[in-house]
Amino acid sequence: MNSFSETLRAWGLTAFLCVLLLAGWYIATFPAASHSPYGIPDGNAEYQALMGHGPNAASHSEGFPTPKQFLDAAWIQLREPFHDRGPNDRGIGWQLGASLLRVALGYGLAVLVAVPGGFIIGLSPLIRRALDPFIQILRPISPLAWMPIALYTIRNAEECGIFVIFICSLWPVLINTAFGVAAVRRDWLNVAKTLEVVWWRQIFLVLLPAAAPTIITGMRVGLGIAWLAIVAAEMLVGGSGIGYFVWNQWNNLSIANVLLAVLMIGITGMVLDLLFGFIQRRLTYVE
Amino acid sequence: MSNEHAVTRFIEVSQLMKRYKPGIPAVFADVSFTIAQGEFVCVIGHSGCGKSSILNILAGLEKASSGVVIMNGHEITGPSLERGVVFQGHALLPWFTALQNVEFAVRSRHPKYSRAKIKEEAEQYLNMVGLGAALHKKPSELSGGMRQRVGIARAFSVEPSLLLMDEPFGALDALTRGLIQEELLGVCARTHQTVFMITHDVDEAIFLADRIVLMSNGPGARIAEIVKNPLPRSRTRETMHHEEGFYDLRNHLVDFLVRRSALVTKSVA
Amino acid sequence: MKRFFSSKTAESALRCDAETEPFTACSCGIMHFSSGLGRRGFLGGLAAAGISGTAHANSVVPVEKAELKVGFVPISCAAPLIMAVAKGFFQEEGLNVHLQKIAGWALVRDRLLNGELDASQLLAPMPISLSLGLGSAAQPVRAITMQNINGQAITLALKHHNRRDPRDWKGMTFAIPFEYSMHNLLLRDYLAHYGLDPDHDVTLRITSPPDMVANLRAGNIDGFLGPDPFNQRAVYEQIGFIQTLTAQIWDGHPCCAFGMTQPFIDAYPNTYSALQRAMIRAAAWMNAPENRLEAARIMAQPAYLNQPEIVIRQSLTGHYADGLGVVQDNPHRAGYSPYPYYSMAMWIESQLRRWGYLQRPTDALKLAREIYLFDDVVQQARVVGPLSGLQDPVAGGFPEFSVLGQTFPRAGGQAL
Ligand SMILES: Nc1ncnc2c1ncn2[C@@H]1O[C@H](COP(=O)(O)OP(=O)(O)OP(=O)(O)O)[C@@H](O)[C@H]1O
Ligand SMILES: [Mg+2]
């Protein structure tokens, strides 16, 4: 009962902050009477029409969009999120899908490499110590720093994007897997040893489940980074994806659409994280 | 007091010494004893004297710094299904249910068994320790006593020649402990199980053991003496203290733990 | 103070061989031409080659590679490329062109060189810089046609509306889209013309066009020499005004080329020629003033420039708001001509040398003939036949032109 009212209050507070934000936005972007600055003459009616201010011309925003303008732009995009008028004009749904596909590929690859790699590192103190300097140096490199290197060596833009996702999400998964495996309770390993369990059962039935919560934490962090990196990578390599959408809308100086994309990126990131939170809860055991 | 010529030398521990790091004193040294087939041996000693270390060497999980352990004529060099272990903590795999924990052991013992056969076998061992109703509970959903019983069922399920138990009932309340002790004794008697068990509890040792190994304090622990239990095997927890010789044995053990365990080590060292 | 920018001088600067051609239609910008090959000559050549004037190449020689990936950058210079797709000129040559919108010139370069693109819109100096290995490893890149002429502008922040004399610009920061761009070379020439050292008196910053507008709004730059429609966009957003059109600096200057690598030409010679023909027809179509409104409509689409149509229209028609309250009219603002004249390449080469990008000795004439494939364009133009928007080429490929009043190539120079 208490936790229910607590939840209710939290939701209430969230809603209140939303309203506050919207009100602030509305006030901050309230269209001021538009006068040419610096005493530049307003020109004639034709001039005004060319400036998009005429009675027949569609009005356009200068600067940050108002909530209304944002909603209008969002509606246009979200009305048909999967429209496809050629490779250079696809709906925001397509773009999100393209990004998710890239992340799935790059991130999936990273997990495929990092989990077995983490096992080896976690099980062998020698290899751990030998690889530690490499991992420590490579880990903090930002996705954007990898991009030129990738473009120069891999060349193919699509593969570059996937590589950047791969290399950025690799480290948290690798490090957490190694840590999780190394920290598995000796008792459990001793149980497996005294039962003469074959190595692959030992890996899949003891080490993996024991390290799973730590590995999933690493995978969750890795996915977060992958989702951060994809937007940056796509803004550079372009072609498709939500990052490309941002660039394309920025190219049009359409802040409303950029805002929409930012919101979609945030929501998608949140959904992915919730998904992982759910998996994590399923795999966490109580000792 | 002991009469080693009367029993076969199933397990023979000779001149065992363990030193974890060079330059520090050995945890124990000069440890020699034997265990006969079907015998129940308890070890009593103060914390830190090296009881678990000895048990781990017997299990093959640790190497002795010197000395050997011979089992059935073969030296013990590593872990084996021949020796089942009940660990000091229950050491159940928390992501498995009680049944799965035991199945895990059964499958190791009988890799060729069908899934159904493994399940049947595992259920049987859990029934044996009275857990037939809690097969599908995770360890976290079991009481401390139930967990320990799963651990025992698991150790039994591999049908080991030697059962090694490291303070299996240490964390249990007196009532539960008594119940499980009785169950254990019954099972061991029925299966003629050879057991090497560590305990801190004098009454437990008297109730369960055929012989009791007394260890002096560590570091540099030794076997101070090995006491043969004079009580008949038909003893029960309720009637045990009426048996002749019970109080003599109990006083002897308590006296050892309270007073003499420290003196022995000093005199040897 | 405003001498250069008074509408009167502007108009005279815009005059394009007014003696020989009607003022309106011509925005080719060539000082003068007196071609020995008239329309008749072309037709004669065609007849001799046995090719009907209206027949398309696909009915004559099949292309080796029909599916092509072609890059473009979403600016007005891409108009012929976009029209070649939208109006079906590629299709008629049996080509199926997949246009790829690319985020910047460095990426265009990388993708063309690594083979991800078969051909691409390039800045006119890029085939030269790439072939010479300036800023990257040397790769034989060719300008197979020119895309457009003029169509750029210097835009200043509104706060500078009283500082229009370039002599007052010391200390300002300007944005340009790429080092090896006409924007960079023209801005440098313009500043130098007014006595400023572009390397020391001002800061030049490489910036993508949308970032130019955003930085102009934020006050991080004072102005830019950028591609349309971003100049007009800055006006439309009420943050800048058009200081001068590049048509007023050099009427007829090239801006974007259409290029590919020499290995591609060698491997697919018929595809190369087919692309050339389609691009010639697209340039001719774009150059016809009556098509500009339709072009603006098409280019405004999200798949292409993704900009307000009214902004693109002003930059294409030259009937535009200047940001200072005046509606200006300059039909030369944007022009389209497919000819990659050798003298254009030589001007670019001379400027690259002037500003220190190119230091080793080169044979400018040989280079121009190697990289700017003017002769092939003329030949394919002959195959295509006469088109209403298409100017006849200047025979030989060495038209003279005037850059800020200076004639190039200089009479008696090495070029002629
Ligand atoms: N892996 C190890 N490395 C170093 N020292 C160890 C290790 N394991 C045990 N020891 C030391 O050996 C001594 C004996 O430990 P052991 O666990 O065998 O004692 P124990 O008799 O079982 O004690 P308790 O009754 O508390 O379980 C202790 O002093 C302990 O610190
Ligand atoms: Mg112990």
PDB file of C-alpha atoms in Angstrom, chain C residues 178-322:
ATOM      1  CA  PHE C 178      36.537  22.310 -47.956  1.00  0.00           C
ATOM      2  CA  GLU C 179      40.152  23.215 -48.593  1.00  0.00           C
ATOM      3  CA  TYR C 180      40.135  22.022 -52.192  1.00  0.00           C
ATOM      4  CA  SER C 181      37.033  23.961 -53.126  1.00  0.00           C
ATOM      5  CA  MET C 182      36.293  26.871 -55.410  1.00  0.00           C
ATOM      6  CA  HIS C 183      34.867  28.471 -52.278  1.00  0.00           C
ATOM      7  CA  ASN C 184      38.257  28.552 -50.644  1.00  0.00           C
ATOM      8  CA  LEU C 185      40.088  29.703 -53.787  1.00  0.00           C
ATOM      9  CA  LEU C 186      37.524  32.372 -54.688  1.00  0.00           C
ATOM     10  CA  LEU C 187      37.337  33.734 -51.147  1.00  0.00           C
ATOM     11  CA  ARG C 188      41.122  33.920 -50.961  1.00  0.00           C
ATOM     12  CA  ASP C 189      41.302  35.687 -54.308  1.00  0.00           C
ATOM     13  CA  TYR C 190      38.544  38.074 -53.256  1.00  0.00           C
ATOM     14  CA  LEU C 191      40.182  38.919 -49.950  1.00  0.00           C
ATOM     15  CA  ALA C 192      43.582  39.326 -51.579  1.00  0.00           C
ATOM     16  CA  HIS C 193      42.033  41.577 -54.191  1.00  0.00           C
ATOM     17  CA  TYR C 194      41.040  43.905 -51.363  1.00  0.00           C
ATOM     18  CA  GLY C 195      44.450  43.789 -49.778  1.00  0.00           C
ATOM     19  CA  LEU C 196      43.888  41.187 -47.108  1.00  0.00           C
ATOM     20  CA  ASP C 197      46.188  38.242 -46.510  1.00  0.00           C
ATOM     21  CA  PRO C 198      43.770  35.298 -46.245  1.00  0.00           C
ATOM     22  CA  ASP C 199      46.272  33.332 -44.192  1.00  0.00           C
ATOM     23  CA  HIS C 200      46.979  36.002 -41.596  1.00  0.00           C
ATOM     24  CA  ASP C 201      44.409  38.779 -41.643  1.00  0.00           C
ATOM     25  CA  VAL C 202      41.371  36.530 -41.344  1.00  0.00           C
ATOM     26  CA  THR C 203      40.603  33.058 -40.071  1.00  0.00           C
ATOM     27  CA  LEU C 204      39.274  30.519 -42.535  1.00  0.00           C
ATOM     28  CA  ARG C 205      37.441  27.610 -41.010  1.00  0.00           C
ATOM     29  CA  ILE C 206      36.310  24.435 -42.741  1.00  0.00           C
ATOM     30  CA  THR C 207      32.660  23.940 -41.898  1.00  0.00           C
ATOM     31  CA  SER C 208      29.764  22.020 -43.362  1.00  0.00           C
ATOM     32  CA  PRO C 209      27.069  24.251 -44.905  1.00  0.00           C
ATOM     33  CA  PRO C 210      24.387  23.746 -42.222  1.00  0.00           C
ATOM     34  CA  ASP C 211      27.025  24.406 -39.581  1.00  0.00           C
ATOM     35  CA  MET C 212      27.883  27.625 -41.428  1.00  0.00           C
ATOM     36  CA  VAL C 213      24.338  28.883 -40.937  1.00  0.00           C
ATOM     37  CA  ALA C 214      24.207  27.734 -37.317  1.00  0.00           C
ATOM     38  CA  ASN C 215      27.579  29.297 -36.535  1.00  0.00           C
ATOM     39  CA  LEU C 216      26.558  32.493 -38.235  1.00  0.00           C
ATOM     40  CA  ARG C 217      23.512  32.607 -35.984  1.00  0.00           C
ATOM     41  CA  ALA C 218      25.610  31.862 -32.925  1.00  0.00           C
ATOM     42  CA  GLY C 219      28.114  34.554 -33.853  1.00  0.00           C
ATOM     43  CA  ASN C 220      31.038  32.136 -34.077  1.00  0.00           C
ATOM     44  CA  ILE C 221      31.799  33.217 -37.626  1.00  0.00           C
ATOM     45  CA  ASP C 222      31.367  36.549 -39.354  1.00  0.00           C
ATOM     46  CA  GLY C 223      30.500  35.161 -42.733  1.00  0.00           C
ATOM     47  CA  PHE C 224      31.045  32.381 -45.188  1.00  0.00           C
ATOM     48  CA  LEU C 225      31.607  31.668 -48.807  1.00  0.00           C
ATOM     49  CA  GLY C 226      29.314  28.735 -49.104  1.00  0.00           C
ATOM     50  CA  PRO C 227      27.154  26.877 -51.552  1.00  0.00           C
ATOM     51  CA  ASP C 228      23.545  27.677 -52.270  1.00  0.00           C
ATOM     52  CA  PRO C 229      20.911  27.274 -51.008  1.00  0.00           C
ATOM     53  CA  PHE C 230      22.637  27.906 -47.681  1.00  0.00           C
ATOM     54  CA  ASN C 231      23.380  31.523 -48.528  1.00  0.00           C
ATOM     55  CA  GLN C 232      19.730  32.114 -49.189  1.00  0.00           C
ATOM     56  CA  ARG C 233      18.880  30.038 -46.134  1.00  0.00           C
ATOM     57  CA  ALA C 234      20.888  32.395 -43.939  1.00  0.00           C
ATOM     58  CA  VAL C 235      18.867  35.275 -45.385  1.00  0.00           C
ATOM     59  CA  TYR C 236      15.617  33.374 -44.926  1.00  0.00           C
ATOM     60  CA  GLU C 237      16.509  32.702 -41.295  1.00  0.00           C
ATOM     61  CA  GLN C 238      17.149  36.457 -40.850  1.00  0.00           C
ATOM     62  CA  ILE C 239      20.687  36.008 -39.684  1.00  0.00           C
ATOM     63  CA  GLY C 240      22.717  37.052 -42.691  1.00  0.00           C
ATOM     64  CA  PHE C 241      22.758  38.996 -45.917  1.00  0.00           C
ATOM     65  CA  ILE C 242      24.291  38.295 -49.274  1.00  0.00           C
ATOM     66  CA  GLN C 243      27.429  40.345 -49.633  1.00  0.00           C
ATOM     67  CA  THR C 244      28.197  39.233 -53.147  1.00  0.00           C
ATOM     68  CA  LEU C 245      27.363  36.408 -55.487  1.00  0.00           C
ATOM     69  CA  THR C 246      30.344  34.518 -56.814  1.00  0.00           C
ATOM     70  CA  ALA C 247      28.921  35.330 -60.226  1.00  0.00           C
ATOM     71  CA  GLN C 248      30.038  38.863 -59.389  1.00  0.00           C
ATOM     72  CA  ILE C 249      33.561  37.688 -58.651  1.00  0.00           C
ATOM     73  CA  TRP C 250      34.037  35.451 -61.661  1.00  0.00           C
ATOM     74  CA  ASP C 251      31.005  35.095 -63.861  1.00  0.00           C
ATOM     75  CA  GLY C 252      31.134  31.590 -65.202  1.00  0.00           C
ATOM     76  CA  HIS C 253      33.402  30.035 -62.632  1.00  0.00           C
ATOM     77  CA  PRO C 254      33.048  26.301 -62.250  1.00  0.00           C
ATOM     78  CA  CYS C 255      31.910  25.014 -58.902  1.00  0.00           C
ATOM     79  CA  CYS C 256      31.114  21.327 -58.857  1.00  0.00           C
ATOM     80  CA  ALA C 257      32.365  18.733 -61.268  1.00  0.00           C
ATOM     81  CA  PHE C 258      31.110  15.263 -61.915  1.00  0.00           C
ATOM     82  CA  GLY C 259      33.964  12.845 -61.492  1.00  0.00           C
ATOM     83  CA  MET C 260      35.184   9.305 -61.364  1.00  0.00           C
ATOM     84  CA  THR C 261      38.482   7.481 -61.295  1.00  0.00           C
ATOM     85  CA  GLN C 262      40.536   6.740 -64.401  1.00  0.00           C
ATOM     86  CA  PRO C 263      40.405   2.976 -63.692  1.00  0.00           C
ATOM     87  CA  PHE C 264      36.613   3.165 -63.854  1.00  0.00           C
ATOM     88  CA  ILE C 265      36.780   4.949 -67.209  1.00  0.00           C
ATOM     89  CA  ASP C 266      39.196   2.331 -68.511  1.00  0.00           C
ATOM     90  CA  ALA C 267      37.052  -0.527 -67.284  1.00  0.00           C
ATOM     91  CA  TYR C 268      33.695   0.852 -68.433  1.00  0.00           C
ATOM     92  CA  PRO C 269      34.271   3.206 -71.366  1.00  0.00           C
ATOM     93  CA  ASN C 270      30.689   3.025 -72.650  1.00  0.00           C
ATOM     94  CA  THR C 271      29.246   3.598 -69.208  1.00  0.00           C
ATOM     95  CA  TYR C 272      31.536   6.591 -68.894  1.00  0.00           C
ATOM     96  CA  SER C 273      30.308   8.069 -72.146  1.00  0.00           C
ATOM     97  CA  ALA C 274      26.695   7.339 -71.305  1.00  0.00           C
ATOM     98  CA  LEU C 275      27.085   9.149 -67.983  1.00  0.00           C
ATOM     99  CA  GLN C 276      28.625  12.071 -69.808  1.00  0.00           C
ATOM    100  CA  ARG C 277      25.745  12.288 -72.264  1.00  0.00           C
ATOM    101  CA  ALA C 278      23.156  12.147 -69.491  1.00  0.00           C
ATOM    102  CA  MET C 279      24.970  14.855 -67.566  1.00  0.00           C
ATOM    103  CA  ILE C 280      25.268  17.046 -70.665  1.00  0.00           C
ATOM    104  CA  ARG C 281      21.536  16.804 -71.217  1.00  0.00           C
ATOM    105  CA  ALA C 282      20.869  17.453 -67.529  1.00  0.00           C
ATOM    106  CA  ALA C 283      23.071  20.560 -67.554  1.00  0.00           C
ATOM    107  CA  ALA C 284      21.306  21.796 -70.670  1.00  0.00           C
ATOM    108  CA  TRP C 285      17.922  21.210 -69.077  1.00  0.00           C
ATOM    109  CA  MET C 286      18.944  22.978 -65.889  1.00  0.00           C
ATOM    110  CA  ASN C 287      20.414  25.875 -67.785  1.00  0.00           C
ATOM    111  CA  ALA C 288      17.103  26.690 -69.451  1.00  0.00           C
ATOM    112  CA  PRO C 289      15.532  29.423 -67.270  1.00  0.00           C
ATOM    113  CA  GLU C 290      12.038  28.058 -67.848  1.00  0.00           C
ATOM    114  CA  ASN C 291      12.953  24.828 -66.059  1.00  0.00           C
ATOM    115  CA  ARG C 292      14.236  26.417 -62.873  1.00  0.00           C
ATOM    116  CA  LEU C 293      10.903  26.484 -61.028  1.00  0.00           C
ATOM    117  CA  GLU C 294      10.314  22.817 -61.667  1.00  0.00           C
ATOM    118  CA  ALA C 295      13.887  22.082 -60.626  1.00  0.00           C
ATOM    119  CA  ALA C 296      13.359  23.953 -57.351  1.00  0.00           C
ATOM    120  CA  ARG C 297      10.258  21.902 -56.687  1.00  0.00           C
ATOM    121  CA  ILE C 298      12.058  18.620 -57.291  1.00  0.00           C
ATOM    122  CA  MET C 299      15.173  19.563 -55.352  1.00  0.00           C
ATOM    123  CA  ALA C 300      13.156  20.630 -52.314  1.00  0.00           C
ATOM    124  CA  GLN C 301      12.068  17.025 -51.755  1.00  0.00           C
ATOM    125  CA  PRO C 302      13.388  15.264 -48.666  1.00  0.00           C
ATOM    126  CA  ALA C 303      15.303  12.783 -50.804  1.00  0.00           C
ATOM    127  CA  TYR C 304      17.339  15.576 -52.392  1.00  0.00           C
ATOM    128  CA  LEU C 305      18.081  18.924 -50.750  1.00  0.00           C
ATOM    129  CA  ASN C 306      15.363  18.718 -48.099  1.00  0.00           C
ATOM    130  CA  GLN C 307      15.102  22.511 -47.961  1.00  0.00           C
ATOM    131  CA  PRO C 308      12.181  24.937 -48.275  1.00  0.00           C
ATOM    132  CA  GLU C 309      11.297  25.273 -51.928  1.00  0.00           C
ATOM    133  CA  ILE C 310      11.113  29.059 -51.713  1.00  0.00           C
ATOM    134  CA  VAL C 311      14.764  29.158 -50.612  1.00  0.00           C
ATOM    135  CA  ILE C 312      15.973  26.912 -53.424  1.00  0.00           C
ATOM    136  CA  ARG C 313      13.883  28.823 -55.946  1.00  0.00           C
ATOM    137  CA  GLN C 314      15.569  32.119 -55.066  1.00  0.00           C
ATOM    138  CA  SER C 315      19.000  30.589 -55.426  1.00  0.00           C
ATOM    139  CA  LEU C 316      18.142  29.002 -58.774  1.00  0.00           C
ATOM    140  CA  THR C 317      16.333  31.933 -60.389  1.00  0.00           C
ATOM    141  CA  GLY C 318      18.461  34.736 -59.068  1.00  0.00           C
ATOM    142  CA  HIS C 319      15.342  36.616 -58.040  1.00  0.00           C
ATOM    143  CA  TYR C 320      16.049  36.851 -54.372  1.00  0.00           C
ATOM    144  CA  ALA C 321      15.801  38.702 -51.102  1.00  0.00           C
ATOM    145  CA  ASP C 322      19.285  39.919 -50.249  1.00  0.00           C
TER     146      ASP C 322
END
